[in-house]
Amino acid sequence: MLNWIRAVAACVGLCLALAACAHQQAPVYTVQDKAFPPAARSLNLAQIDSQIEQAAIARGWKVEKVKPSELRVSIEWSAHSTVESITFTQRAYSIRHVSSISLREKDGYIHRQRNVRVQQLEEEIDRRLKFGAS
């Protein structure tokens, strides 16, 4: 009887551990054609590029210019890293996932901390573009 209770307790513990791991996963968050605020609509592509680059750097991302309307950004923390592509026009921008290391990416899901960092980047971009080139 005691062995049976231990077996049940072990199964419950395993289920709780698996549930905790699953809770850390979330659908890959993307930003798709997010419209710029009115103050940013008068900016040229170089000014938009600069505002987005400054926002990324302020949040700890490394920035690489791919072409005039595309940036590749990456960030590392602990043993994790993620790479994102930011594309933009004079009206909107998108952030798309490129790759990751140690974020348990599978079937459209990824560690939720990656999403937190992308959402913080999105908020910083929005904050900087809200005031245009000022």
Short mmCIF file of N, CA and C in Angstrom, two decimals:
data_model
loop_
_atom_site.label_atom_id
_atom_site.label_comp_id
_atom_site.label_asym_id
_atom_site.label_seq_id
_atom_site.Cartn_x
_atom_site.Cartn_y
_atom_site.Cartn_z
N MET A 1 0.82 -1.20 0.00
CA MET A 1 0.00 0.00 0.00
C MET A 1 0.87 1.26 0.00
N LEU A 2 1.93 1.23 0.79
CA LEU A 2 2.82 2.39 0.87
C LEU A 2 3.50 2.64 -0.48
N ASN A 3 3.87 1.57 -1.17
CA ASN A 3 4.48 1.72 -2.50
C ASN A 3 3.49 2.33 -3.49
N TRP A 4 2.22 1.95 -3.38
CA TRP A 4 1.20 2.49 -4.27
C TRP A 4 1.05 4.00 -4.05
N ILE A 5 1.05 4.44 -2.79
CA ILE A 5 0.93 5.86 -2.46
C ILE A 5 2.14 6.62 -3.00
N ARG A 6 3.32 6.04 -2.86
CA ARG A 6 4.53 6.68 -3.39
C ARG A 6 4.47 6.80 -4.91
N ALA A 7 3.97 5.76 -5.56
CA ALA A 7 3.86 5.79 -7.03
C ALA A 7 2.89 6.88 -7.48
N VAL A 8 1.75 6.98 -6.78
CA VAL A 8 0.77 8.02 -7.12
C VAL A 8 1.38 9.41 -6.88
N ALA A 9 2.07 9.58 -5.77
CA ALA A 9 2.71 10.87 -5.46
C ALA A 9 3.75 11.22 -6.52
N ALA A 10 4.51 10.23 -6.97
CA ALA A 10 5.52 10.47 -8.01
C ALA A 10 4.85 10.88 -9.32
N CYS A 11 3.75 10.23 -9.66
CA CYS A 11 3.01 10.59 -10.89
C CYS A 11 2.45 12.00 -10.81
N VAL A 12 1.90 12.35 -9.66
CA VAL A 12 1.37 13.70 -9.47
C VAL A 12 2.50 14.72 -9.59
N GLY A 13 3.62 14.43 -8.96
CA GLY A 13 4.78 15.33 -9.05
C GLY A 13 5.26 15.50 -10.48
N LEU A 14 5.32 14.41 -11.22
CA LEU A 14 5.74 14.48 -12.62
C LEU A 14 4.75 15.30 -13.44
N CYS A 15 3.46 15.11 -13.21
CA CYS A 15 2.45 15.89 -13.94
C CYS A 15 2.58 17.38 -13.64
N LEU A 16 2.81 17.72 -12.39
CA LEU A 16 2.98 19.13 -12.02
C LEU A 16 4.23 19.72 -12.68
N ALA A 17 5.30 18.96 -12.71
CA ALA A 17 6.54 19.44 -13.34
C ALA A 17 6.32 19.66 -14.84
N LEU A 18 5.64 18.74 -15.49
CA LEU A 18 5.36 18.90 -16.92
C LEU A 18 4.44 20.08 -17.17
N ALA A 19 3.47 20.28 -16.32
CA ALA A 19 2.56 21.42 -16.47
C ALA A 19 3.32 22.73 -16.31
N ALA A 20 4.26 22.78 -15.39
CA ALA A 20 5.06 24.00 -15.19
C ALA A 20 5.89 24.30 -16.42
N CYS A 21 6.46 23.27 -17.04
CA CYS A 21 7.25 23.47 -18.25
C CYS A 21 6.36 23.95 -19.40
N ALA A 22 5.19 23.36 -19.52
CA ALA A 22 4.28 23.74 -20.60
C ALA A 22 3.82 25.17 -20.45
N HIS A 23 3.67 25.63 -19.21
CA HIS A 23 3.22 27.00 -18.96
C HIS A 23 4.24 28.02 -19.45
N GLN A 24 5.49 27.63 -19.57
CA GLN A 24 6.53 28.54 -20.03
C GLN A 24 6.48 28.71 -21.55
N GLN A 25 5.73 27.89 -22.24
CA GLN A 25 5.62 27.97 -23.68
C GLN A 25 4.41 28.83 -24.07
N ALA A 26 4.55 29.53 -25.18
CA ALA A 26 3.45 30.36 -25.69
C ALA A 26 3.58 30.42 -27.21
N PRO A 27 2.50 30.72 -27.92
CA PRO A 27 2.62 30.89 -29.37
C PRO A 27 3.64 31.99 -29.69
N VAL A 28 4.39 31.80 -30.76
CA VAL A 28 5.38 32.81 -31.17
C VAL A 28 4.65 34.12 -31.46
N TYR A 29 5.02 35.17 -30.74
CA TYR A 29 4.39 36.49 -30.89
C TYR A 29 5.05 37.22 -32.06
N THR A 30 4.24 37.75 -32.96
CA THR A 30 4.74 38.57 -34.06
C THR A 30 3.97 39.88 -34.12
N VAL A 31 4.60 40.86 -34.70
CA VAL A 31 3.96 42.15 -34.95
C VAL A 31 3.80 42.24 -36.46
N GLN A 32 2.57 42.39 -36.93
CA GLN A 32 2.31 42.37 -38.36
C GLN A 32 1.74 43.71 -38.84
N ASP A 33 2.50 44.42 -39.63
CA ASP A 33 2.06 45.68 -40.24
C ASP A 33 1.39 46.62 -39.23
N LYS A 34 2.06 46.87 -38.13
CA LYS A 34 1.53 47.77 -37.10
C LYS A 34 1.68 49.21 -37.58
N ALA A 35 0.57 49.91 -37.67
CA ALA A 35 0.57 51.28 -38.19
C ALA A 35 1.31 52.22 -37.26
N PHE A 36 2.03 53.15 -37.86
CA PHE A 36 2.73 54.17 -37.08
C PHE A 36 1.73 55.19 -36.55
N PRO A 37 2.04 55.82 -35.44
CA PRO A 37 1.19 56.90 -34.94
C PRO A 37 1.28 58.10 -35.88
N PRO A 38 0.31 59.01 -35.84
CA PRO A 38 0.31 60.16 -36.75
C PRO A 38 1.62 60.95 -36.76
N ALA A 39 2.26 61.14 -35.63
CA ALA A 39 3.49 61.94 -35.57
C ALA A 39 4.62 61.34 -36.39
N ALA A 40 4.59 60.03 -36.60
CA ALA A 40 5.68 59.37 -37.33
C ALA A 40 5.44 59.30 -38.83
N ARG A 41 4.26 59.63 -39.27
CA ARG A 41 3.94 59.47 -40.70
C ARG A 41 4.68 60.44 -41.60
N SER A 42 5.23 61.50 -41.03
CA SER A 42 5.99 62.46 -41.84
C SER A 42 7.48 62.12 -41.89
N LEU A 43 7.89 61.08 -41.18
CA LEU A 43 9.31 60.70 -41.17
C LEU A 43 9.68 59.98 -42.47
N ASN A 44 10.93 60.20 -42.91
CA ASN A 44 11.40 59.43 -44.07
C ASN A 44 11.95 58.09 -43.58
N LEU A 45 12.29 57.20 -44.51
CA LEU A 45 12.75 55.87 -44.12
C LEU A 45 14.01 55.90 -43.26
N ALA A 46 14.92 56.81 -43.54
CA ALA A 46 16.15 56.91 -42.74
C ALA A 46 15.83 57.30 -41.30
N GLN A 47 14.88 58.21 -41.11
CA GLN A 47 14.49 58.62 -39.76
C GLN A 47 13.78 57.49 -39.02
N ILE A 48 12.93 56.76 -39.73
CA ILE A 48 12.24 55.61 -39.13
C ILE A 48 13.27 54.56 -38.73
N ASP A 49 14.19 54.27 -39.63
CA ASP A 49 15.27 53.32 -39.35
C ASP A 49 16.01 53.71 -38.08
N SER A 50 16.34 54.98 -37.97
CA SER A 50 17.07 55.48 -36.81
C SER A 50 16.27 55.32 -35.51
N GLN A 51 14.98 55.66 -35.55
CA GLN A 51 14.13 55.54 -34.36
C GLN A 51 14.01 54.08 -33.91
N ILE A 52 13.82 53.18 -34.87
CA ILE A 52 13.69 51.76 -34.54
C ILE A 52 15.01 51.22 -34.01
N GLU A 53 16.11 51.61 -34.64
CA GLU A 53 17.43 51.17 -34.19
C GLU A 53 17.71 51.65 -32.76
N GLN A 54 17.41 52.91 -32.49
CA GLN A 54 17.61 53.45 -31.14
C GLN A 54 16.74 52.73 -30.11
N ALA A 55 15.52 52.40 -30.49
CA ALA A 55 14.62 51.68 -29.59
C ALA A 55 15.19 50.30 -29.25
N ALA A 56 15.69 49.61 -30.26
CA ALA A 56 16.25 48.27 -30.05
C ALA A 56 17.48 48.34 -29.15
N ILE A 57 18.37 49.27 -29.42
CA ILE A 57 19.59 49.41 -28.61
C ILE A 57 19.23 49.75 -27.17
N ALA A 58 18.24 50.62 -26.99
CA ALA A 58 17.82 51.00 -25.64
C ALA A 58 17.31 49.81 -24.83
N ARG A 59 16.77 48.81 -25.51
CA ARG A 59 16.26 47.61 -24.84
C ARG A 59 17.29 46.47 -24.79
N GLY A 60 18.52 46.76 -25.22
CA GLY A 60 19.59 45.76 -25.11
C GLY A 60 19.76 44.85 -26.31
N TRP A 61 19.10 45.16 -27.42
CA TRP A 61 19.22 44.36 -28.63
C TRP A 61 20.43 44.81 -29.44
N LYS A 62 21.07 43.88 -30.13
CA LYS A 62 22.11 44.20 -31.11
C LYS A 62 21.42 44.38 -32.44
N VAL A 63 21.88 45.35 -33.24
CA VAL A 63 21.19 45.70 -34.48
C VAL A 63 22.13 45.55 -35.67
N GLU A 64 21.61 44.94 -36.72
CA GLU A 64 22.34 44.81 -37.99
C GLU A 64 21.42 45.29 -39.10
N LYS A 65 21.91 46.21 -39.93
CA LYS A 65 21.10 46.68 -41.06
C LYS A 65 21.23 45.68 -42.20
N VAL A 66 20.09 45.18 -42.65
CA VAL A 66 20.06 44.21 -43.74
C VAL A 66 19.92 44.95 -45.06
N LYS A 67 19.00 45.89 -45.10
CA LYS A 67 18.77 46.77 -46.26
C LYS A 67 18.05 48.00 -45.75
N PRO A 68 17.79 48.99 -46.61
CA PRO A 68 17.22 50.25 -46.12
C PRO A 68 15.92 50.12 -45.31
N SER A 69 15.13 49.12 -45.55
CA SER A 69 13.87 49.01 -44.80
C SER A 69 13.79 47.71 -43.98
N GLU A 70 14.95 47.18 -43.61
CA GLU A 70 14.96 45.95 -42.81
C GLU A 70 16.16 45.93 -41.85
N LEU A 71 15.86 45.59 -40.60
CA LEU A 71 16.88 45.42 -39.57
C LEU A 71 16.81 44.00 -39.04
N ARG A 72 17.94 43.45 -38.70
CA ARG A 72 18.00 42.16 -38.02
C ARG A 72 18.47 42.46 -36.60
N VAL A 73 17.68 42.08 -35.61
CA VAL A 73 18.02 42.37 -34.21
C VAL A 73 18.17 41.05 -33.45
N SER A 74 19.06 41.06 -32.47
CA SER A 74 19.26 39.87 -31.65
C SER A 74 19.50 40.28 -30.21
N ILE A 75 19.13 39.38 -29.32
CA ILE A 75 19.34 39.62 -27.89
C ILE A 75 19.68 38.29 -27.22
N GLU A 76 20.56 38.37 -26.23
CA GLU A 76 20.96 37.19 -25.47
C GLU A 76 20.71 37.44 -23.99
N TRP A 77 20.27 36.42 -23.27
CA TRP A 77 20.14 36.48 -21.82
C TRP A 77 20.31 35.05 -21.30
N SER A 78 20.96 34.93 -20.17
CA SER A 78 21.31 33.61 -19.62
C SER A 78 21.92 32.77 -20.74
N ALA A 79 21.37 31.59 -21.00
CA ALA A 79 21.88 30.74 -22.08
C ALA A 79 20.95 30.80 -23.29
N HIS A 80 20.12 31.83 -23.37
CA HIS A 80 19.12 31.94 -24.43
C HIS A 80 19.46 33.07 -25.39
N SER A 81 18.94 32.95 -26.61
CA SER A 81 19.05 34.06 -27.56
C SER A 81 17.94 33.95 -28.60
N THR A 82 17.60 35.09 -29.17
CA THR A 82 16.61 35.12 -30.23
C THR A 82 17.04 36.14 -31.27
N VAL A 83 16.68 35.87 -32.52
CA VAL A 83 16.96 36.77 -33.64
C VAL A 83 15.62 37.09 -34.29
N GLU A 84 15.40 38.38 -34.54
CA GLU A 84 14.15 38.84 -35.14
C GLU A 84 14.45 39.72 -36.35
N SER A 85 13.52 39.77 -37.27
CA SER A 85 13.63 40.66 -38.43
C SER A 85 12.59 41.77 -38.27
N ILE A 86 13.03 43.01 -38.39
CA ILE A 86 12.11 44.14 -38.35
C ILE A 86 12.09 44.76 -39.73
N THR A 87 10.93 44.74 -40.37
CA THR A 87 10.76 45.38 -41.67
C THR A 87 9.81 46.56 -41.49
N PHE A 88 9.98 47.58 -42.32
CA PHE A 88 9.14 48.76 -42.17
C PHE A 88 8.99 49.51 -43.48
N THR A 89 7.89 50.24 -43.55
CA THR A 89 7.62 51.17 -44.64
C THR A 89 7.47 52.54 -43.98
N GLN A 90 6.95 53.50 -44.71
CA GLN A 90 6.71 54.81 -44.09
C GLN A 90 5.39 54.83 -43.32
N ARG A 91 4.66 53.74 -43.32
CA ARG A 91 3.36 53.70 -42.66
C ARG A 91 3.26 52.66 -41.53
N ALA A 92 4.08 51.61 -41.58
CA ALA A 92 3.92 50.51 -40.61
C ALA A 92 5.21 49.72 -40.47
N TYR A 93 5.22 48.86 -39.45
CA TYR A 93 6.37 47.97 -39.26
C TYR A 93 5.90 46.58 -38.82
N SER A 94 6.78 45.60 -39.00
CA SER A 94 6.52 44.22 -38.60
C SER A 94 7.75 43.68 -37.88
N ILE A 95 7.53 42.80 -36.92
CA ILE A 95 8.62 42.09 -36.25
C ILE A 95 8.32 40.60 -36.41
N ARG A 96 9.25 39.89 -37.06
CA ARG A 96 9.05 38.46 -37.31
C ARG A 96 10.21 37.66 -36.73
N HIS A 97 9.89 36.51 -36.20
CA HIS A 97 10.89 35.63 -35.60
C HIS A 97 11.74 34.98 -36.68
N VAL A 98 13.06 34.95 -36.46
CA VAL A 98 13.98 34.31 -37.40
C VAL A 98 14.52 33.01 -36.81
N SER A 99 15.12 33.09 -35.61
CA SER A 99 15.70 31.89 -35.00
C SER A 99 15.88 32.10 -33.51
N SER A 100 16.19 31.00 -32.81
CA SER A 100 16.43 31.09 -31.37
C SER A 100 17.37 29.98 -30.94
N ILE A 101 17.95 30.17 -29.76
CA ILE A 101 18.78 29.14 -29.13
C ILE A 101 18.27 28.95 -27.71
N SER A 102 18.05 27.70 -27.33
CA SER A 102 17.65 27.30 -25.98
C SER A 102 16.31 27.89 -25.53
N LEU A 103 15.39 28.08 -26.47
CA LEU A 103 14.07 28.61 -26.12
C LEU A 103 12.95 27.60 -26.39
N ARG A 104 13.31 26.34 -26.54
CA ARG A 104 12.36 25.24 -26.74
C ARG A 104 11.32 25.56 -27.82
N GLU A 105 11.79 26.06 -28.93
CA GLU A 105 10.91 26.42 -30.04
C GLU A 105 10.44 25.16 -30.76
N LYS A 106 9.12 25.00 -30.88
CA LYS A 106 8.58 23.83 -31.55
C LYS A 106 7.13 24.06 -31.94
N ASP A 107 6.79 23.73 -33.16
CA ASP A 107 5.41 23.77 -33.64
C ASP A 107 4.71 25.10 -33.39
N GLY A 108 5.41 26.21 -33.62
CA GLY A 108 4.81 27.53 -33.46
C GLY A 108 4.77 28.02 -32.02
N TYR A 109 5.40 27.30 -31.10
CA TYR A 109 5.46 27.71 -29.71
C TYR A 109 6.91 27.97 -29.31
N ILE A 110 7.10 28.83 -28.32
CA ILE A 110 8.44 29.20 -27.87
C ILE A 110 8.35 29.63 -26.41
N HIS A 111 9.48 29.69 -25.75
CA HIS A 111 9.52 30.13 -24.34
C HIS A 111 8.92 31.53 -24.24
N ARG A 112 8.06 31.73 -23.27
CA ARG A 112 7.34 33.01 -23.17
C ARG A 112 8.26 34.20 -22.92
N GLN A 113 9.46 33.99 -22.38
CA GLN A 113 10.37 35.12 -22.16
C GLN A 113 10.82 35.74 -23.48
N ARG A 114 10.85 34.97 -24.54
CA ARG A 114 11.16 35.54 -25.85
C ARG A 114 10.06 36.53 -26.22
N ASN A 115 8.81 36.13 -26.02
CA ASN A 115 7.69 37.01 -26.34
C ASN A 115 7.71 38.28 -25.50
N VAL A 116 8.07 38.15 -24.22
CA VAL A 116 8.15 39.32 -23.35
C VAL A 116 9.16 40.32 -23.91
N ARG A 117 10.31 39.83 -24.34
CA ARG A 117 11.34 40.73 -24.87
C ARG A 117 10.91 41.38 -26.18
N VAL A 118 10.21 40.64 -27.03
CA VAL A 118 9.72 41.21 -28.28
C VAL A 118 8.64 42.25 -27.99
N GLN A 119 7.77 41.99 -27.04
CA GLN A 119 6.73 42.97 -26.68
C GLN A 119 7.34 44.23 -26.07
N GLN A 120 8.40 44.08 -25.29
CA GLN A 120 9.09 45.25 -24.75
C GLN A 120 9.73 46.06 -25.88
N LEU A 121 10.29 45.38 -26.86
CA LEU A 121 10.86 46.06 -28.02
C LEU A 121 9.77 46.81 -28.78
N GLU A 122 8.65 46.16 -28.99
CA GLU A 122 7.51 46.79 -29.67
C GLU A 122 7.06 48.05 -28.92
N GLU A 123 6.95 47.97 -27.61
CA GLU A 123 6.54 49.13 -26.81
C GLU A 123 7.54 50.27 -26.93
N GLU A 124 8.82 49.94 -26.95
CA GLU A 124 9.86 50.98 -27.06
C GLU A 124 9.82 51.63 -28.44
N ILE A 125 9.62 50.84 -29.48
CA ILE A 125 9.50 51.40 -30.83
C ILE A 125 8.30 52.34 -30.88
N ASP A 126 7.16 51.89 -30.37
CA ASP A 126 5.94 52.71 -30.37
C ASP A 126 6.16 54.01 -29.60
N ARG A 127 6.82 53.91 -28.46
CA ARG A 127 7.07 55.09 -27.63
C ARG A 127 7.92 56.11 -28.39
N ARG A 128 8.95 55.65 -29.06
CA ARG A 128 9.83 56.57 -29.79
C ARG A 128 9.14 57.16 -31.02
N LEU A 129 8.34 56.36 -31.70
CA LEU A 129 7.67 56.85 -32.91
C LEU A 129 6.49 57.76 -32.58
N LYS A 130 5.98 57.65 -31.37
CA LYS A 130 4.83 58.48 -30.96
C LYS A 130 5.15 59.97 -31.06
N PHE A 131 6.41 60.30 -30.86
CA PHE A 131 6.81 61.70 -30.88
C PHE A 131 7.57 62.08 -32.15
N GLY A 132 7.55 61.21 -33.15
CA GLY A 132 8.22 61.52 -34.42
C GLY A 132 9.71 61.64 -34.25
N ALA A 133 10.31 62.61 -34.89
CA ALA A 133 11.77 62.79 -34.88
C ALA A 133 12.25 63.62 -33.70
N SER A 134 11.36 64.01 -32.81
CA SER A 134 11.77 64.88 -31.69
C SER A 134 12.66 64.17 -30.70
#
